Coordinates of C-alpha atoms in Angstrom, one line a residue:
M1 CA 179.6 62.5 10.5
F2 CA 177.4 60.5 8.2
S3 CA 180.1 58.1 7.1
V4 CA 179.2 55.9 10.0
L5 CA 175.5 55.9 9.0
P6 CA 175.6 54.6 5.5
N7 CA 172.0 53.3 5.7
L8 CA 170.4 56.4 7.2
E9 CA 167.1 57.1 5.5
I10 CA 165.4 59.8 7.6
L11 CA 167.1 62.6 9.4
D12 CA 164.7 65.0 11.3
L13 CA 166.4 67.6 13.5
S14 CA 163.6 70.2 13.1
H15 CA 162.6 72.7 15.8
N16 CA 165.9 72.8 17.7
N17 CA 168.5 75.5 18.2
L18 CA 171.2 74.1 16.1
I19 CA 173.7 76.5 14.7
G20 CA 176.6 76.5 12.2
K21 CA 177.0 75.0 8.8
I22 CA 175.2 72.0 7.3
P23 CA 177.7 69.2 6.6
N24 CA 178.4 69.0 2.9
C25 CA 178.3 65.2 2.7
L26 CA 175.0 63.4 2.9
P27 CA 174.5 59.6 2.7
M28 CA 173.1 58.4 -0.6
S29 CA 170.5 56.4 1.3
L30 CA 168.8 59.5 2.7
S31 CA 165.1 60.0 1.7
V32 CA 164.2 62.8 4.2
L33 CA 166.3 65.7 5.4
N34 CA 164.3 67.9 7.7
L35 CA 166.3 70.7 9.4
Q36 CA 163.3 73.1 9.7
A37 CA 163.3 75.9 12.4
N38 CA 166.9 75.9 13.4
C39 CA 169.7 78.5 13.1
F40 CA 171.8 77.0 10.4
D41 CA 173.6 79.6 8.2
G42 CA 175.8 80.0 5.2
N43 CA 175.5 78.5 1.7
I44 CA 173.7 75.2 1.0
A45 CA 177.1 73.8 0.3
F46 CA 176.4 70.1 0.1
G47 CA 176.1 68.6 -3.3
F48 CA 173.5 66.1 -4.5
P49 CA 175.2 63.4 -6.6
E50 CA 173.6 61.5 -9.4
G51 CA 171.3 58.8 -8.2
C52 CA 170.3 60.9 -5.2
G53 CA 167.3 59.3 -3.5
L54 CA 166.1 62.4 -1.6
R55 CA 162.3 62.8 -1.5
N56 CA 161.9 65.6 1.0
L57 CA 164.3 68.5 1.6
N58 CA 163.0 70.9 4.3
L59 CA 165.3 73.8 5.3
H60 CA 162.4 76.2 6.2
G61 CA 163.1 78.8 8.8
N62 CA 166.9 79.0 9.0
Q63 CA 169.5 81.6 7.9
M64 CA 170.7 80.0 4.8
D65 CA 172.0 82.4 2.0
G66 CA 173.7 82.2 -1.3
L67 CA 172.3 80.2 -4.3
L68 CA 170.1 77.2 -4.5
P69 CA 172.4 74.3 -5.5
R70 CA 171.8 73.2 -9.1
S71 CA 172.8 69.7 -8.2
L72 CA 169.2 69.2 -6.9
V73 CA 168.2 68.2 -10.4
N74 CA 170.0 64.9 -9.6
C75 CA 167.3 64.1 -7.0
R76 CA 164.9 62.7 -9.5
M77 CA 162.5 61.4 -6.9
L78 CA 162.2 64.8 -5.0
E79 CA 158.6 65.5 -4.0
V80 CA 158.9 68.3 -1.5
L81 CA 161.4 71.2 -1.6
D82 CA 160.9 73.9 1.2
V83 CA 163.6 76.5 1.6
G84 CA 161.1 79.2 2.8
N85 CA 162.1 81.9 5.4
N86 CA 165.8 82.1 4.6
N87 CA 168.1 84.6 3.0
I88 CA 168.7 82.8 -0.3
S89 CA 169.3 85.3 -3.2
D90 CA 168.9 83.7 -6.6
A91 CA 166.8 83.7 -9.8
F92 CA 163.8 81.5 -10.1
P93 CA 165.1 77.9 -10.3
H94 CA 163.4 77.0 -13.6
W95 CA 165.8 74.1 -13.8
L96 CA 163.6 72.3 -11.2
E97 CA 160.9 71.9 -13.8
S98 CA 162.6 68.8 -15.0
L99 CA 161.9 67.0 -11.7
P100 CA 159.0 64.7 -12.6
D101 CA 157.6 64.1 -9.1
L102 CA 157.9 67.5 -7.5
Q103 CA 154.6 68.3 -5.7
V104 CA 155.5 71.0 -3.2
L105 CA 157.8 74.0 -4.0
V106 CA 158.1 76.6 -1.3
L107 CA 160.5 79.6 -1.9
R108 CA 158.6 82.2 0.2
S109 CA 160.3 85.0 2.2
N110 CA 163.7 84.9 0.6
K111 CA 165.5 87.2 -1.9
F112 CA 164.6 85.4 -5.1
H113 CA 164.2 87.8 -8.0
G114 CA 163.6 88.2 -11.8
S115 CA 160.8 86.8 -13.9
V116 CA 159.1 83.4 -13.4
Q117 CA 159.0 81.9 -16.9
S118 CA 159.6 78.5 -18.4
T119 CA 162.6 77.9 -20.6
K120 CA 161.3 74.9 -22.5
E121 CA 158.2 74.0 -24.4
S122 CA 157.6 70.5 -22.8
P123 CA 155.3 70.2 -19.8
S124 CA 156.7 71.6 -16.6
F125 CA 155.9 70.8 -13.0
P126 CA 153.0 68.4 -14.0
K127 CA 152.6 67.0 -10.4
L128 CA 153.0 70.3 -8.6
R129 CA 150.1 71.0 -6.1
V130 CA 151.6 73.6 -3.8
L131 CA 153.5 76.6 -5.1
D132 CA 154.5 79.4 -2.7
L133 CA 156.7 82.2 -4.1
S134 CA 155.3 84.9 -1.8
S135 CA 157.4 87.7 -0.3
N136 CA 160.2 87.8 -2.8
Y137 CA 161.3 90.2 -5.6
F138 CA 159.7 88.5 -8.6
V139 CA 158.7 90.7 -11.5
G140 CA 156.9 90.4 -14.8
A141 CA 153.8 88.6 -15.8
L142 CA 152.3 85.7 -13.8
P143 CA 153.8 82.4 -15.0
V144 CA 151.1 81.3 -17.5
Q145 CA 153.4 78.7 -19.1
Y146 CA 153.7 76.9 -15.8
I147 CA 150.1 77.4 -14.7
E148 CA 148.7 75.8 -17.8
N149 CA 150.8 72.7 -17.1
F150 CA 149.8 72.2 -13.4
N151 CA 147.9 69.0 -14.3
A152 CA 147.7 67.9 -10.7
M153 CA 145.7 71.0 -9.8
M154 CA 143.3 70.3 -12.6
D155 CA 142.2 67.0 -11.2
P156 CA 139.0 67.7 -9.2
H157 CA 139.8 65.4 -6.2
K158 CA 136.9 64.5 -3.9
D159 CA 137.3 65.0 -0.2
G160 CA 135.1 62.0 0.7
G161 CA 136.5 58.8 2.2
S162 CA 139.6 58.4 4.4
P163 CA 142.1 61.2 4.2
E164 CA 145.3 60.4 2.4
Y165 CA 148.6 62.1 3.3
M166 CA 151.9 62.6 1.6
M167 CA 154.5 60.3 3.1
V168 CA 157.5 58.1 2.5
W169 CA 158.0 54.5 3.4
T170 CA 161.3 53.1 4.5
R171 CA 162.3 49.6 5.3
T172 CA 161.0 49.9 8.9
R173 CA 158.5 52.7 9.1
Y174 CA 156.7 55.5 7.3
Y175 CA 157.4 59.2 7.6
Q176 CA 154.6 61.8 7.1
Y177 CA 155.5 65.1 5.6
S178 CA 154.9 68.4 7.3
L179 CA 154.6 71.9 5.8
V180 CA 154.4 75.5 7.0
V181 CA 151.7 77.3 5.1
T182 CA 149.9 80.7 5.2
W183 CA 146.2 79.8 5.1
K184 CA 143.4 82.4 5.2
G185 CA 145.8 85.0 6.5
F186 CA 147.3 82.9 9.3
E187 CA 150.5 80.8 9.4
Y188 CA 150.2 77.1 10.3
E189 CA 152.4 74.1 10.3
L190 CA 150.5 71.2 8.8
Q191 CA 151.6 68.0 10.4
G192 CA 150.4 66.2 7.4
I193 CA 149.9 67.2 3.7
L194 CA 146.7 65.9 2.3
I195 CA 147.0 64.7 -1.3
V196 CA 143.9 66.8 -2.1
F197 CA 145.5 70.0 -0.8
S198 CA 146.6 72.5 -3.5
S199 CA 147.3 76.2 -3.3
I200 CA 149.1 79.0 -5.1
H201 CA 150.7 81.9 -3.2
L202 CA 152.3 84.6 -5.2
S203 CA 151.7 87.6 -2.9
N204 CA 154.0 90.4 -1.9
N205 CA 156.0 90.5 -5.1
M206 CA 156.0 92.8 -8.1
F207 CA 154.1 90.8 -10.6
E208 CA 152.2 92.8 -13.2
G209 CA 149.7 92.4 -16.0
E210 CA 146.4 90.5 -16.0
I211 CA 145.2 87.4 -14.1
P212 CA 145.3 84.7 -16.8
D213 CA 142.0 82.9 -17.6
V214 CA 143.8 79.5 -17.4
I215 CA 143.8 79.7 -13.6
G216 CA 140.1 78.9 -13.9
K217 CA 141.1 75.3 -15.0
L218 CA 142.8 74.5 -11.7
S219 CA 139.6 72.9 -10.3
S220 CA 141.2 71.3 -7.2
L221 CA 142.6 74.7 -6.0
K222 CA 141.7 75.5 -2.4
G223 CA 143.7 78.7 -1.9
L224 CA 144.7 81.4 -4.3
N225 CA 146.7 84.5 -3.0
L226 CA 147.8 87.1 -5.5
S227 CA 147.7 90.0 -3.2
H228 CA 150.1 92.9 -2.9
N229 CA 151.3 93.0 -6.5
N230 CA 150.8 95.3 -9.4
L231 CA 148.1 93.3 -11.3
T232 CA 145.8 95.1 -13.6
G233 CA 142.7 94.3 -15.7
H234 CA 139.6 92.5 -14.6
I235 CA 138.9 89.4 -12.5
P236 CA 138.5 86.6 -15.1
P237 CA 135.0 85.1 -14.9
S238 CA 136.7 81.7 -15.2
L239 CA 137.6 81.9 -11.5
G240 CA 134.0 80.9 -11.0
N241 CA 135.0 77.4 -12.0
L242 CA 137.1 76.9 -8.9
T243 CA 134.4 75.3 -7.0
N244 CA 136.8 73.9 -4.3
L245 CA 138.2 77.3 -3.6
E246 CA 138.1 78.2 0.1
W247 CA 140.3 81.3 0.2
L248 CA 140.7 84.0 -2.5
D249 CA 142.9 87.1 -1.9
L250 CA 143.4 89.6 -4.7
S251 CA 143.8 92.6 -2.4
S252 CA 146.2 95.6 -2.9
N253 CA 146.5 95.4 -6.6
K254 CA 145.3 97.7 -9.4
L255 CA 142.4 95.5 -10.6
A256 CA 139.4 97.3 -12.0
G257 CA 135.9 96.7 -13.5
K258 CA 133.0 94.8 -12.0
I259 CA 133.2 91.8 -9.7
P260 CA 132.0 89.0 -11.9
N261 CA 128.7 87.3 -10.8
E262 CA 130.3 83.9 -11.6
L263 CA 132.1 84.1 -8.3
V264 CA 128.8 83.5 -6.5
S265 CA 129.1 79.8 -7.5
L266 CA 132.1 79.4 -5.2
T267 CA 130.1 77.8 -2.4
Q268 CA 133.2 76.6 -0.5
L269 CA 134.6 80.1 -0.2
S270 CA 135.0 81.2 3.4
V271 CA 137.5 84.1 3.0
L272 CA 137.4 86.7 0.3
N273 CA 139.6 89.8 0.1
L274 CA 139.2 92.2 -2.8
S275 CA 140.2 95.3 -0.9
N276 CA 142.3 98.2 -2.1
N277 CA 141.7 97.9 -5.8
H278 CA 139.6 99.9 -8.3
F279 CA 136.5 97.8 -8.6
V280 CA 133.2 99.4 -9.5
G281 CA 129.5 98.6 -9.7
S282 CA 127.3 96.4 -7.5
I283 CA 128.6 93.6 -5.3
P284 CA 127.3 90.2 -6.3
Q285 CA 124.7 88.7 -3.9
G286 CA 123.9 85.1 -3.0
N287 CA 125.5 82.1 -1.5
Q288 CA 128.8 82.9 0.3
F289 CA 128.7 86.5 -0.8
N290 CA 126.0 87.0 1.8
T291 CA 128.5 86.3 4.5
F292 CA 131.3 88.7 3.7
G293 CA 131.6 92.0 5.5
N294 CA 132.9 95.4 4.6
G295 CA 136.5 94.4 5.0
S296 CA 136.3 92.3 1.9
Y297 CA 135.7 95.4 -0.2
E298 CA 137.2 98.4 1.5
G299 CA 139.3 100.7 -0.5
N300 CA 137.2 100.4 -3.7
V301 CA 135.3 103.7 -3.9
G302 CA 133.4 102.6 -7.0
L303 CA 131.7 99.7 -5.3
C304 CA 128.1 99.8 -4.0
G305 CA 125.5 97.6 -2.5
I306 CA 125.3 95.2 0.5
P307 CA 127.2 95.0 2.8
L308 CA 128.5 98.6 2.1
S309 CA 126.5 101.6 3.3
K310 CA 126.6 103.0 -0.2
S311 CA 123.6 101.9 -2.3
C312 CA 123.8 101.5 -6.1
D313 CA 121.1 104.2 -6.7
G314 CA 123.4 106.9 -5.2
I315 CA 120.9 107.7 -2.4
G316 CA 122.4 105.6 0.3
T317 CA 121.3 102.4 2.0
P318 CA 117.7 102.9 3.3
P319 CA 117.3 102.6 7.0
S320 CA 115.6 99.5 8.4
S321 CA 112.2 99.6 10.0
F322 CA 113.9 99.2 13.3
Q323 CA 116.0 102.3 12.7
E324 CA 112.8 104.3 11.8
K325 CA 111.0 103.2 14.9
D326 CA 114.0 104.1 17.0
K327 CA 114.1 107.6 15.5
L328 CA 110.4 108.1 16.2
W329 CA 110.9 106.9 19.8
R330 CA 113.7 109.4 20.3
F331 CA 111.5 112.2 18.8
D332 CA 108.6 111.5 21.2
W333 CA 110.9 111.6 24.2
R334 CA 112.3 114.9 23.1
V335 CA 108.8 116.4 23.1
V336 CA 108.2 115.1 26.6
V337 CA 111.4 116.4 27.9
L338 CA 110.8 119.8 26.3
G339 CA 107.3 120.0 28.0
Y340 CA 108.7 118.9 31.3
G341 CA 111.4 121.6 31.1
C342 CA 109.0 124.3 30.4
G343 CA 106.8 123.3 33.3
V344 CA 109.7 123.3 35.7
V345 CA 110.7 126.8 34.6
F346 CA 107.1 128.1 35.0
G347 CA 106.8 126.6 38.5
L348 CA 110.1 128.1 39.6
L349 CA 109.1 131.5 38.3
M350 CA 105.7 131.4 40.1
G351 CA 107.3 130.3 43.4
Y352 CA 109.7 133.2 43.1
L353 CA 106.9 135.7 42.6
V354 CA 104.9 134.3 45.6
F355 CA 108.0 134.5 47.8
R356 CA 108.8 138.1 46.8
I357 CA 105.3 139.8 46.7
G358 CA 103.0 137.5 48.6
K359 CA 100.0 135.6 47.3
P360 CA 98.2 137.5 44.6
K361 CA 94.5 137.7 45.4
W362 CA 93.4 136.5 42.0
F363 CA 95.8 133.5 42.4
V364 CA 94.4 132.7 45.8
S365 CA 90.8 133.0 44.7
L366 CA 91.5 130.8 41.7
F367 CA 92.9 127.9 43.8
D368 CA 91.3 128.0 47.2
G369 CA 87.7 128.8 46.2
R370 CA 87.4 132.1 48.3
P371 CA 86.1 135.2 46.4
S372 CA 88.5 138.1 46.1
Q373 CA 87.7 141.7 47.3
S374 CA 87.2 143.0 43.8
G375 CA 84.7 140.1 43.2
R376 CA 82.7 141.2 46.3
K377 CA 82.5 144.8 45.1
M378 CA 81.2 143.8 41.7
R379 CA 78.4 141.6 43.2
K380 CA 77.4 144.5 45.6
A381 CA 77.1 146.9 42.7
R382 CA 74.9 144.5 40.8
R383 CA 72.5 144.2 43.9
L384 CA 72.1 148.1 44.1
V385 CA 71.3 148.3 40.4
Q386 CA 68.6 145.6 40.8
R387 CA 66.9 147.4 43.7
R388 CA 66.7 150.7 41.8
R389 CA 64.9 148.9 39.0

């Protein structure tokens, strides 16, 4: 197929309904192979020869299985590798750490397994800016050896000026990279990857142990998702140094202790999820923390303070003045209704008596001003007494 296209540099067949196997021979001239969102299946059988010029390999959203081909190490210029949402079953490809220009590594939603640890002492993944290992079967501690070498994430890029995107230039045109990401809980396809964009997604695995302090050095990080693992210990105060962070999700772990006040300095943070852990004490206040609701903290019975209804003095959050006025208003109306009800009952009773036995003379004299017979007799007796005197 490709033998008649010896100079092909970009092949983008993404978002179609193509099926079957991927041809195992690719032209050496190829810089971009984008087969995202198709129905290709089987092993990634094609080999990558020495001198491979591939910069972007995107197989996201197919039905590929088997192992990740080791011959990828021959693609020394590879910048983006995305094999997310397939059925690949393999150990973590630590051999990719020798690729000097790799910036985006997406292995999410496969069957990768085992620990994620470096096998060499030299710096690994120095240019990596996007790492997505979510929804696999990784175990063990978080990859500290890799994290401390993520030099590209330690560069505090500024967002000012014209946006710059990852792309490849060919002899006739440029090609802008795309990427499927989970961002702030939603899945998006970025039609361009900003060079300032950096994120780490390790959620939905079986990582354990503590969150390493060294993550606090990744100053350009915009998203950090460590949710749904078995992490223990405290939140390191060093996370307060991630001043570009917009999304932090540590939910559904076994983290404990207090939420460090240093996190208040994360003024770019728009999404925070610390739910379903074992945090205790008062929730920090100020800056972005004044905007987060109950959902950010639910499932932590030891937490107290705003926005939760549980106050930190154990008495409960005092009602607002509006609530107090509302209670008084409801009380006043209850008194009015009670008096009105009693009056109605009394009136009905008197009407019944009048109907049954006629108008009582004392009642008539009381309301129509005419004296009753007993009243006349009493006045007549008084006049007789006065005459005798």
